[in-house]
Coordinates of C-alpha atoms and ligand atoms in Angstrom, one line a residue:
M608 CA 110.1 78.2 110.6
E609 CA 106.9 76.7 112.1
D610 CA 106.4 79.9 114.3
Y611 CA 107.0 82.1 111.2
D612 CA 104.3 80.2 109.3
T613 CA 101.9 80.7 112.3
L614 CA 102.6 84.4 112.4
S615 CA 102.2 84.6 108.6
R616 CA 99.0 82.5 108.6
H617 CA 97.4 84.9 111.1
G618 CA 98.2 87.9 109.0
L619 CA 101.2 89.5 110.7
F620 CA 102.8 90.5 107.4
D621 CA 99.6 91.6 105.6
A622 CA 97.0 92.8 108.2
K623 CA 96.1 96.5 108.9
V624 CA 95.1 97.0 112.5
P625 CA 94.4 99.8 115.0
R626 CA 96.9 100.7 117.7
Y627 CA 94.3 100.1 120.4
T628 CA 95.3 103.1 122.5
S629 CA 91.5 103.3 123.1
Y630 CA 88.5 101.1 122.6
P631 CA 86.7 101.9 120.5
P632 CA 89.4 103.5 118.4
A633 CA 89.0 107.3 117.9
N634 CA 87.9 106.9 114.2
H635 CA 84.6 105.5 115.7
F636 CA 83.8 108.6 117.7
Q637 CA 80.5 110.2 116.7
S638 CA 79.5 113.8 116.3
D639 CA 76.3 113.5 118.3
V640 CA 78.3 113.0 121.5
G641 CA 79.4 116.6 122.1
M642 CA 79.3 119.3 124.8
R643 CA 76.1 118.2 126.5
F644 CA 77.9 114.9 127.5
Q645 CA 81.1 116.8 128.4
T646 CA 79.2 118.9 131.1
E647 CA 77.4 115.8 132.4
W648 CA 80.5 113.6 132.5
L649 CA 82.5 116.3 134.2
S650 CA 79.9 116.5 136.9
H651 CA 80.2 112.7 137.5
V652 CA 83.9 112.8 138.3
R653 CA 84.3 111.8 142.0
H654 CA 85.1 114.6 144.4
D655 CA 88.1 112.7 145.9
E656 CA 89.6 111.6 142.5
A657 CA 93.2 112.3 141.3
V658 CA 92.5 113.0 137.7
S659 CA 95.1 112.8 134.8
I660 CA 95.6 115.8 132.6
Y661 CA 96.8 115.9 129.0
I662 CA 97.5 119.2 127.3
H663 CA 98.0 119.3 123.6
I664 CA 100.4 121.8 122.0
P665 CA 100.0 121.2 118.2
F666 CA 102.7 123.7 117.1
C667 CA 106.2 122.8 115.7
K668 CA 108.9 124.9 114.1
R669 CA 109.8 122.0 111.9
L670 CA 107.4 119.6 110.3
C671 CA 109.0 116.2 110.1
W672 CA 107.7 114.2 107.1
F673 CA 107.2 111.0 108.9
C674 CA 105.1 112.5 111.7
A675 CA 101.4 111.4 112.0
C676 CA 100.7 113.5 115.1
R677 CA 98.2 116.4 115.1
T678 CA 100.7 119.2 114.3
Q679 CA 101.0 122.5 112.5
G680 CA 104.0 124.6 111.6
T681 CA 104.7 128.1 112.8
V682 CA 107.6 130.4 112.5
T683 CA 106.5 133.1 115.0
M684 CA 105.3 132.7 118.6
R685 CA 102.2 134.9 118.1
P686 CA 99.8 132.0 117.3
V687 CA 101.4 129.9 120.1
D688 CA 100.9 132.6 122.7
A689 CA 97.3 133.1 121.6
Y690 CA 96.7 129.4 121.8
V691 CA 98.0 129.2 125.3
A692 CA 95.7 132.1 126.3
T693 CA 92.8 129.9 125.0
L694 CA 94.1 126.9 126.9
N695 CA 94.1 129.0 130.1
K696 CA 90.4 129.8 129.5
E697 CA 89.6 126.2 128.9
I698 CA 91.3 125.1 132.0
A699 CA 89.4 127.6 134.1
A700 CA 86.0 126.6 132.5
M701 CA 86.6 122.9 132.9
R702 CA 87.7 123.4 136.5
A703 CA 84.5 125.2 137.2
S704 CA 82.5 122.2 136.0
L705 CA 84.3 119.7 138.2
P706 CA 83.7 118.8 141.8
K707 CA 85.7 120.8 144.4
G708 CA 88.0 118.3 146.0
I709 CA 89.7 116.6 143.0
T710 CA 93.4 116.6 142.6
M711 CA 95.8 116.0 139.7
G712 CA 97.8 112.7 139.7
R713 CA 99.4 113.3 136.2
L714 CA 100.1 116.2 133.9
H715 CA 101.4 115.4 130.5
L716 CA 102.3 118.0 127.9
G717 CA 102.3 116.5 124.4
G718 CA 102.2 117.6 120.9
G719 CA 103.4 118.7 118.5
T720 CA 106.2 120.3 120.5
P721 CA 105.4 121.6 124.0
T722 CA 109.0 122.9 124.3
I723 CA 108.3 125.4 121.5
L724 CA 106.7 127.7 124.2
S725 CA 108.8 130.5 125.6
P726 CA 109.6 130.3 129.3
Q727 CA 107.1 133.1 130.0
T728 CA 104.3 131.4 128.1
M729 CA 105.1 128.0 129.7
T730 CA 105.0 129.7 133.1
S731 CA 101.6 131.2 132.4
L732 CA 100.2 127.8 131.3
L733 CA 101.7 125.9 134.3
E734 CA 100.6 128.5 136.8
T735 CA 97.1 128.2 135.5
V736 CA 97.1 124.4 135.7
F737 CA 98.6 124.3 139.2
G738 CA 96.2 127.1 140.3
A739 CA 93.3 125.0 139.2
F740 CA 94.5 121.5 140.3
S741 CA 96.6 120.6 143.3
P742 CA 99.1 117.8 142.7
A743 CA 98.2 114.5 144.4
A744 CA 100.8 112.3 146.2
D745 CA 103.2 110.7 143.6
F746 CA 102.3 113.4 141.1
E747 CA 104.0 113.1 137.7
L748 CA 104.7 115.9 135.3
S749 CA 105.9 114.6 132.0
V750 CA 106.8 116.5 128.9
E751 CA 107.5 115.6 125.2
I752 CA 110.7 117.1 124.2
D753 CA 112.2 117.7 120.7
P754 CA 115.9 118.1 121.4
T755 CA 116.3 120.5 118.5
E756 CA 113.7 122.8 120.0
A757 CA 114.4 122.8 123.8
S758 CA 116.2 125.9 125.1
E759 CA 118.0 125.7 128.5
P760 CA 115.8 128.4 130.0
L761 CA 112.7 126.5 128.9
L762 CA 114.0 123.2 130.4
E763 CA 114.9 125.1 133.6
T764 CA 111.3 126.4 133.8
L765 CA 109.9 122.9 133.4
I766 CA 112.3 121.6 136.2
A767 CA 111.2 124.5 138.4
F768 CA 107.6 123.4 138.1
G769 CA 108.5 119.8 139.0
M770 CA 108.9 118.0 135.7
N771 CA 109.9 114.5 136.8
R772 CA 109.7 112.7 133.4
A773 CA 111.0 113.7 130.0
S774 CA 110.0 112.0 126.8
I775 CA 112.5 112.8 124.2
G776 CA 112.0 112.1 120.4
V777 CA 114.9 110.4 118.7
Q778 CA 113.4 108.2 115.9
D779 CA 116.8 107.2 114.4
F780 CA 120.4 108.5 114.3
A781 CA 121.5 107.4 110.8
T782 CA 121.9 110.4 108.6
Q783 CA 120.5 108.7 105.5
V784 CA 117.4 107.8 107.5
Q785 CA 117.0 111.2 109.0
D786 CA 117.4 112.8 105.5
A787 CA 114.6 110.5 104.1
I788 CA 112.2 111.4 107.0
G789 CA 112.9 115.1 107.0
R790 CA 114.2 115.1 110.6
P791 CA 117.8 116.2 111.0
Q792 CA 118.9 115.7 114.6
T793 CA 122.5 115.1 115.7
L794 CA 123.7 112.8 118.4
A795 CA 125.2 115.8 120.1
Q796 CA 121.8 117.7 120.2
T797 CA 120.1 114.7 121.9
T798 CA 123.0 114.0 124.3
R799 CA 123.0 117.7 125.3
V800 CA 119.4 117.5 126.5
V801 CA 119.8 114.2 128.2
Q802 CA 122.9 115.4 130.1
F803 CA 121.3 118.7 130.9
L804 CA 118.3 117.0 132.5
R805 CA 120.3 114.4 134.3
A806 CA 122.6 117.2 135.8
R807 CA 119.4 118.8 137.2
G808 CA 118.4 115.5 138.9
L809 CA 115.8 114.2 136.5
T810 CA 115.6 110.4 137.2
A811 CA 113.1 109.5 134.5
I812 CA 114.1 109.8 130.9
N813 CA 112.1 108.2 128.0
L814 CA 113.4 108.0 124.5
D815 CA 111.2 107.3 121.4
L816 CA 112.6 105.3 118.4
L817 CA 111.0 104.0 115.3
Y818 CA 111.6 100.9 113.2
G819 CA 110.4 100.5 109.6
L820 CA 111.8 103.8 108.5
P821 CA 113.3 104.4 104.9
F822 CA 116.8 103.0 104.4
Q823 CA 116.9 101.5 107.9
T824 CA 119.1 98.4 107.8
E825 CA 120.0 95.9 110.5
A826 CA 123.5 97.5 110.8
S827 CA 122.2 101.1 110.9
F828 CA 119.5 100.2 113.4
R829 CA 121.9 98.4 115.7
E830 CA 124.1 101.5 115.7
T831 CA 121.1 103.7 116.6
L832 CA 120.3 101.3 119.5
A833 CA 123.9 101.4 120.7
H834 CA 123.8 105.2 120.8
V835 CA 120.5 105.1 122.7
I836 CA 121.7 102.5 125.2
A837 CA 124.8 104.7 125.9
M838 CA 122.4 107.5 126.9
N839 CA 121.1 105.3 129.7
P840 CA 117.4 106.0 129.4
D841 CA 115.0 104.6 131.9
R842 CA 112.3 103.8 129.4
L843 CA 112.1 103.4 125.6
A844 CA 109.2 103.3 123.2
I845 CA 110.1 101.6 119.9
Y846 CA 107.1 102.1 117.6
G847 CA 106.6 100.7 114.2
Y848 CA 106.6 103.6 111.7
A849 CA 102.9 104.0 110.6
H850 CA 103.1 105.0 106.9
V851 CA 99.6 106.4 106.3
P852 CA 100.1 109.2 103.6
W853 CA 96.3 109.2 102.9
M854 CA 95.9 110.6 106.5
S855 CA 99.2 112.3 107.1
K856 CA 99.8 114.2 103.9
R857 CA 103.4 115.1 104.6
Q858 CA 104.3 111.4 104.4
V859 CA 104.0 111.6 100.6
M860 CA 107.6 113.0 100.8
I861 CA 108.6 109.5 101.9
K862 CA 108.8 107.2 98.9
S863 CA 107.3 103.8 99.6
E864 CA 110.0 102.0 97.7
T865 CA 112.6 103.2 100.3
L866 CA 110.6 101.5 103.2
P867 CA 111.5 98.1 104.6
D868 CA 108.8 95.5 103.8
T869 CA 106.8 93.9 106.7
Q870 CA 109.2 91.0 107.0
Q871 CA 112.1 93.4 107.4
R872 CA 110.1 95.4 109.9
F873 CA 109.6 92.2 111.9
H874 CA 113.3 91.6 111.8
L875 CA 114.1 95.1 113.0
A876 CA 111.6 94.8 115.9
T877 CA 113.1 91.5 116.8
I878 CA 116.6 93.0 116.8
A879 CA 115.4 95.8 119.1
K880 CA 113.9 93.3 121.6
D881 CA 117.1 91.1 121.6
V882 CA 119.5 94.0 121.9
L883 CA 117.5 95.8 124.6
T884 CA 116.7 92.8 126.8
A885 CA 120.5 91.8 126.6
S886 CA 121.3 95.4 127.9
G887 CA 119.2 95.3 131.0
F888 CA 115.8 96.5 129.7
H889 CA 112.5 94.5 130.2
A890 CA 110.1 94.3 127.3
I891 CA 106.7 95.8 128.3
G892 CA 103.6 95.2 126.2
I893 CA 104.1 95.3 122.5
D894 CA 106.5 98.2 122.0
H895 CA 107.9 99.5 125.3
F896 CA 111.1 98.7 127.3
A897 CA 112.0 99.7 130.8
K898 CA 114.7 99.4 133.4
D899 CA 114.1 97.5 136.7
T900 CA 113.9 100.9 138.5
D901 CA 111.3 102.4 136.1
S902 CA 107.7 102.7 137.3
L903 CA 106.4 101.1 134.1
Y904 CA 108.3 97.9 134.9
R905 CA 107.2 97.8 138.5
T906 CA 103.5 98.4 137.5
A907 CA 103.7 95.7 134.8
Q908 CA 105.2 93.3 137.3
A909 CA 102.2 94.0 139.6
G910 CA 99.8 93.2 136.8
Q911 CA 98.6 96.8 136.7
L912 CA 99.8 98.1 133.4
R913 CA 97.3 100.3 131.5
R914 CA 96.9 101.6 128.0
N915 CA 96.1 105.2 127.1
F916 CA 96.6 107.6 124.2
Q917 CA 100.3 107.8 124.9
G918 CA 100.7 104.1 124.7
Y919 CA 101.5 102.1 127.9
T920 CA 101.1 103.8 131.3
D921 CA 101.3 103.1 135.0
D922 CA 98.6 105.7 135.5
Q923 CA 95.6 104.1 137.2
S924 CA 93.2 107.1 137.1
E925 CA 89.7 106.5 135.8
T926 CA 89.5 110.1 134.4
L927 CA 91.7 111.7 131.8
L928 CA 91.0 115.4 131.0
G929 CA 92.3 116.5 127.6
F930 CA 92.9 120.2 126.9
G931 CA 93.7 121.8 123.6
A932 CA 92.8 121.2 119.9
S933 CA 92.0 117.5 119.2
A934 CA 92.7 116.5 122.8
I935 CA 90.7 113.5 124.0
S936 CA 89.2 113.1 127.4
H937 CA 88.3 109.7 128.9
F938 CA 85.5 109.4 131.5
R939 CA 84.0 106.3 133.0
D940 CA 81.0 106.7 130.7
G941 CA 82.9 107.4 127.4
Y942 CA 85.3 109.5 125.4
L943 CA 85.1 113.0 124.3
Q944 CA 87.4 114.8 121.7
N945 CA 87.8 118.5 121.4
A946 CA 87.4 120.3 118.0
V947 CA 90.4 119.2 115.9
A948 CA 91.3 122.4 114.0
T949 CA 93.0 125.0 116.1
S950 CA 90.6 127.8 114.8
A951 CA 87.5 125.7 115.5
Y952 CA 88.8 124.9 119.0
Q953 CA 89.5 128.6 119.7
E954 CA 86.1 129.6 118.5
R955 CA 84.4 127.0 120.7
I956 CA 86.4 128.1 123.8
A957 CA 85.6 131.7 123.1
E958 CA 81.9 130.9 122.9
T959 CA 81.4 128.5 125.8
G960 CA 84.7 127.7 127.5
L961 CA 84.5 124.0 126.5
A962 CA 85.3 122.5 123.1
G963 CA 83.9 118.9 123.2
H964 CA 83.1 118.1 119.6
K965 CA 82.6 114.4 119.2
G966 CA 83.0 111.2 121.2
Y967 CA 81.6 107.9 122.2
T968 CA 79.2 106.7 125.0
M969 CA 80.3 103.3 126.3
T970 CA 77.6 100.5 126.5
A971 CA 78.0 97.7 129.0
S972 CA 79.4 95.4 126.2
D973 CA 81.8 98.1 125.1
Q974 CA 83.2 98.3 128.6
L975 CA 83.7 94.5 128.6
V976 CA 85.4 94.5 125.1
A977 CA 87.6 97.4 126.2
A978 CA 88.7 95.4 129.3
M979 CA 89.4 92.3 127.2
I980 CA 91.5 94.3 124.7
E981 CA 93.4 96.1 127.4
A982 CA 94.2 92.8 129.2
L983 CA 95.5 91.4 125.9
M984 CA 97.6 94.5 125.0
C985 CA 99.0 94.9 128.5
R986 CA 99.3 91.4 129.9
F987 CA 99.0 89.2 126.7
V988 CA 96.1 87.3 128.4
F989 CA 92.4 86.8 128.0
P990 CA 91.7 86.6 131.8
T991 CA 88.4 84.6 131.7
G992 CA 87.8 84.3 135.5
E993 CA 88.7 87.9 136.2
L994 CA 86.4 89.1 133.4
Q995 CA 83.6 87.0 134.8
D996 CA 84.1 88.5 138.2
R997 CA 84.1 92.0 136.9
F998 CA 81.3 91.6 134.4
P999 CA 79.0 89.0 135.9
T1000 CA 76.0 89.8 133.7
Q1001 CA 78.0 89.2 130.5
A1002 CA 79.2 85.7 131.2
E1003 CA 77.8 84.5 127.9
L1004 CA 79.7 87.0 125.8
I1005 CA 82.9 86.2 127.7
R1006 CA 82.4 82.4 127.1
Q1007 CA 81.7 82.9 123.4
T1008 CA 84.7 85.2 122.9
A1009 CA 87.0 82.7 124.7
E1010 CA 85.7 79.9 122.6
G1011 CA 86.1 81.9 119.4
L1012 CA 89.7 82.8 120.3
M1013 CA 90.6 79.2 121.1
S1014 CA 89.2 77.9 117.8
H1015 CA 90.6 80.7 115.6
F1016 CA 94.0 81.0 117.3
T1017 CA 94.4 77.4 118.6
D1018 CA 98.2 77.3 118.3
V1019 CA 98.7 80.8 119.7
F1020 CA 97.3 80.4 123.2
N1021 CA 98.2 78.5 126.3
L1022 CA 95.3 77.7 128.6
N1023 CA 96.5 78.2 132.3
A1024 CA 95.4 79.6 135.6
K1025 CA 95.4 83.2 134.2
G1026 CA 93.0 82.3 131.4
L1027 CA 94.1 82.2 127.7
E1028 CA 97.7 83.4 127.6
I1029 CA 99.4 84.3 124.3
L1030 CA 102.6 82.2 124.0
P1031 CA 105.6 84.6 124.1
R1032 CA 106.7 83.8 120.6
F1033 CA 103.3 84.8 119.2
E1034 CA 103.0 88.2 121.1
P1035 CA 103.5 90.1 117.8
L1036 CA 100.0 88.9 116.9
T1037 CA 98.4 90.7 119.9
R1038 CA 96.8 93.6 117.9
I1039 CA 95.5 91.0 115.3
I1040 CA 93.9 89.1 118.2
A1041 CA 92.5 92.3 119.6
K1042 CA 91.0 93.1 116.2
Y1043 CA 89.3 89.7 116.2
I1044 CA 87.3 90.6 119.3
D1045 CA 86.7 94.2 118.3
H1046 CA 83.0 94.8 117.6
F1047 CA 83.9 97.7 115.4
A1048 CA 86.6 96.0 113.3
S1049 CA 86.4 96.4 109.6
E1050 CA 88.9 96.0 106.8
D1051 CA 89.6 99.7 107.2
V1052 CA 92.6 100.8 105.1
G1053 CA 93.0 103.7 107.5
H1054 CA 95.0 101.6 109.9
A1055 CA 98.7 100.8 109.8
A1056 CA 100.7 97.6 109.4
A1057 CA 100.2 94.9 112.1
I1058 CA 104.0 94.8 112.6
Ligands
SAM2558 C1 104.4 114.2 119.3 S1 105.6 113.2 118.6 C2 107.2 113.9 119.1 C3 107.4 114.9 120.1 C4 108.5 116.0 119.7 N1 107.8 117.0 118.9 C5 109.6 115.4 118.9 O1 109.7 115.7 117.8 O2 110.5 114.9 119.5 C6 105.6 111.8 119.7 C7 106.1 110.5 119.1 O3 105.2 110.0 118.2 C8 105.8 109.0 117.4 N2 105.3 109.1 116.0 C9 105.1 110.2 115.3 N3 104.7 109.9 114.0 C10 104.7 108.5 113.9 C11 104.3 107.6 112.9 N4 104.0 108.0 111.7 N5 104.4 106.3 113.2 C12 104.8 105.9 114.5 N6 105.1 106.7 115.5 C13 105.0 108.0 115.2 C14 107.3 109.4 117.4 O4 108.1 108.3 117.9 C15 107.3 110.6 118.2 O5 108.5 110.7 119.0
SF4_2559 S1 108.0 114.6 115.2 FE1 107.8 116.3 116.7 S2 108.8 118.1 115.7 FE2 108.5 116.6 114.1 S3 106.5 117.2 113.3 FE3 106.1 115.6 114.8 S4 105.6 116.7 116.6 FE4 106.6 118.1 115.2

C-alpha cells in the first residue's frame, strides 16, 4: 500500500510522458535543421564505422484502429513498387555522400508492413542495400512481420538474404479485444509464421504484445500470455497501448469507455512481468523481456543496453541511417527526419536524392541529458561518477540534477556505488523521472499515459 501511494504521489496514474526513444523527443525537431545538415553529418561518419540502417515501409493492406505508427493503406502494389524505386534512389544517393570504408552492422525493415512487398520488390530493395553496404561481423537483419500479410515466398526471400531476427506483431489473442481494435488475427496464423521461420533455422523471434487494450481483463490477458509463451519466443516487447486519437485519427474507432483505467493498466503490466519472469524470461528495461540466450539479455547484463526508435536494442553503433518517408537518422551531432508524407518524400528524392526535412542539432548539455535519460531508461540508474568522467566540463549540471532527483524522489532512489539507483519496486516511475530532468518537458497532452 505504501509503495502504491509513492507511485501514485509521483503521478504514475495521471502523468503524460514521452516514450524517450530519443532525446529530445521527435516532437522537438525543428524545420531549420534540414538537408544542409544531412550532407554535413553524412560526411562526418567515420570511414571504419559499422552503421545501422532503418528502412521504413509505411504501407499496410489493413489499417488496424489501435496503430499509432506512420502507416497508409493500399490495395494494389503499384504505389508500393514506386516507393521502393524511390528508396533505391535514396540509398544510392546517401551512399555516395558517405565515406568509402563503412559497413552495415544492422539492417531493420520496419513499418507499416515490410512483408507487404512482393518477393521481386523485396529482392530489388535488398540487392540495392547489400550492393551499397557490406555487412559487418555479427550483422543482424531484422524485419517487422504482420502474420496475416506474410507469404511463404516472401519469408523465403528474407531468409535467403540472411534475415536472422523476426519481429512479429501479436497485440492480443482475445477475439473481443481484436474486434475492438480492428485487428483480426488467429492463433493459427501467428503460429504458422513462427513455425515456418523456426523450421528454416531462425533462432531469434520477437513478439509484440500490448496491455491497456479495450476489454482486456486479467483472465483474457493471462490467456494471451500463455499462448505467447507456448510459441517459445526469444524476446517480447509488451508495450502499454498509447491511446492518442488526436494524433492517430483511426483510434477514434476505439471507445475510451472500453479501455482499462490506469490502475488496471498497471495491474496488467504487473501480471505480464510476474508471468513472464516465472516462465524463464528476464525483464529488460521498462517493457522488454528476453531469454538467457537472447542478445538483448546478454547486452543488458554487460551494462550496454541502448535505446533507439525501436525501443531497447543491443546495437552499439553511433550512426543510424533512416531511409523512407518519416524515417529518422541519428548522428553524433543530432537527429534528422525525412519528409513525413510519402508524396513529399518522393518529390524530395526525385529533386536531390536526399529527403532530410527537419531535425535537431545536439548541444553539449543535450548530449549530457540524453546520456542521463538513456542510463535511467536502460539501467534504472543515474550514474553520477560515470557521467562526471564522460562529461567533465559539466560537473555542475550533473551535481544539480543529482541533488534535484534526491530531493524530489527521495523515497524512490537508493544511493550506492553505481550512483542513484531506482529501487526495483519503483521502476514503473522511470519515464516520470526522465521527464523531471528533460529540459524540453512541458505538460504536453501529445504524450501517452505514464503506465
Ligand atoms: C509497425 S507496428 C507492427 C508491424 C506489423 N505491421 C504488424 O502489424 O504486425 C510495430 C509495433 O508497434 C506497436 N504499436 C503500434 N501502435 C501502438 C500504440 N498505439 N501503442 C503502443 N504500441 C503500438 C505494436 O505493438 C506493433 O506491433
Ligand atoms: S499494426 Fe501493423 S498492419 Fe496494423 S496498421 Fe499498424 S503497421 Fe499496419
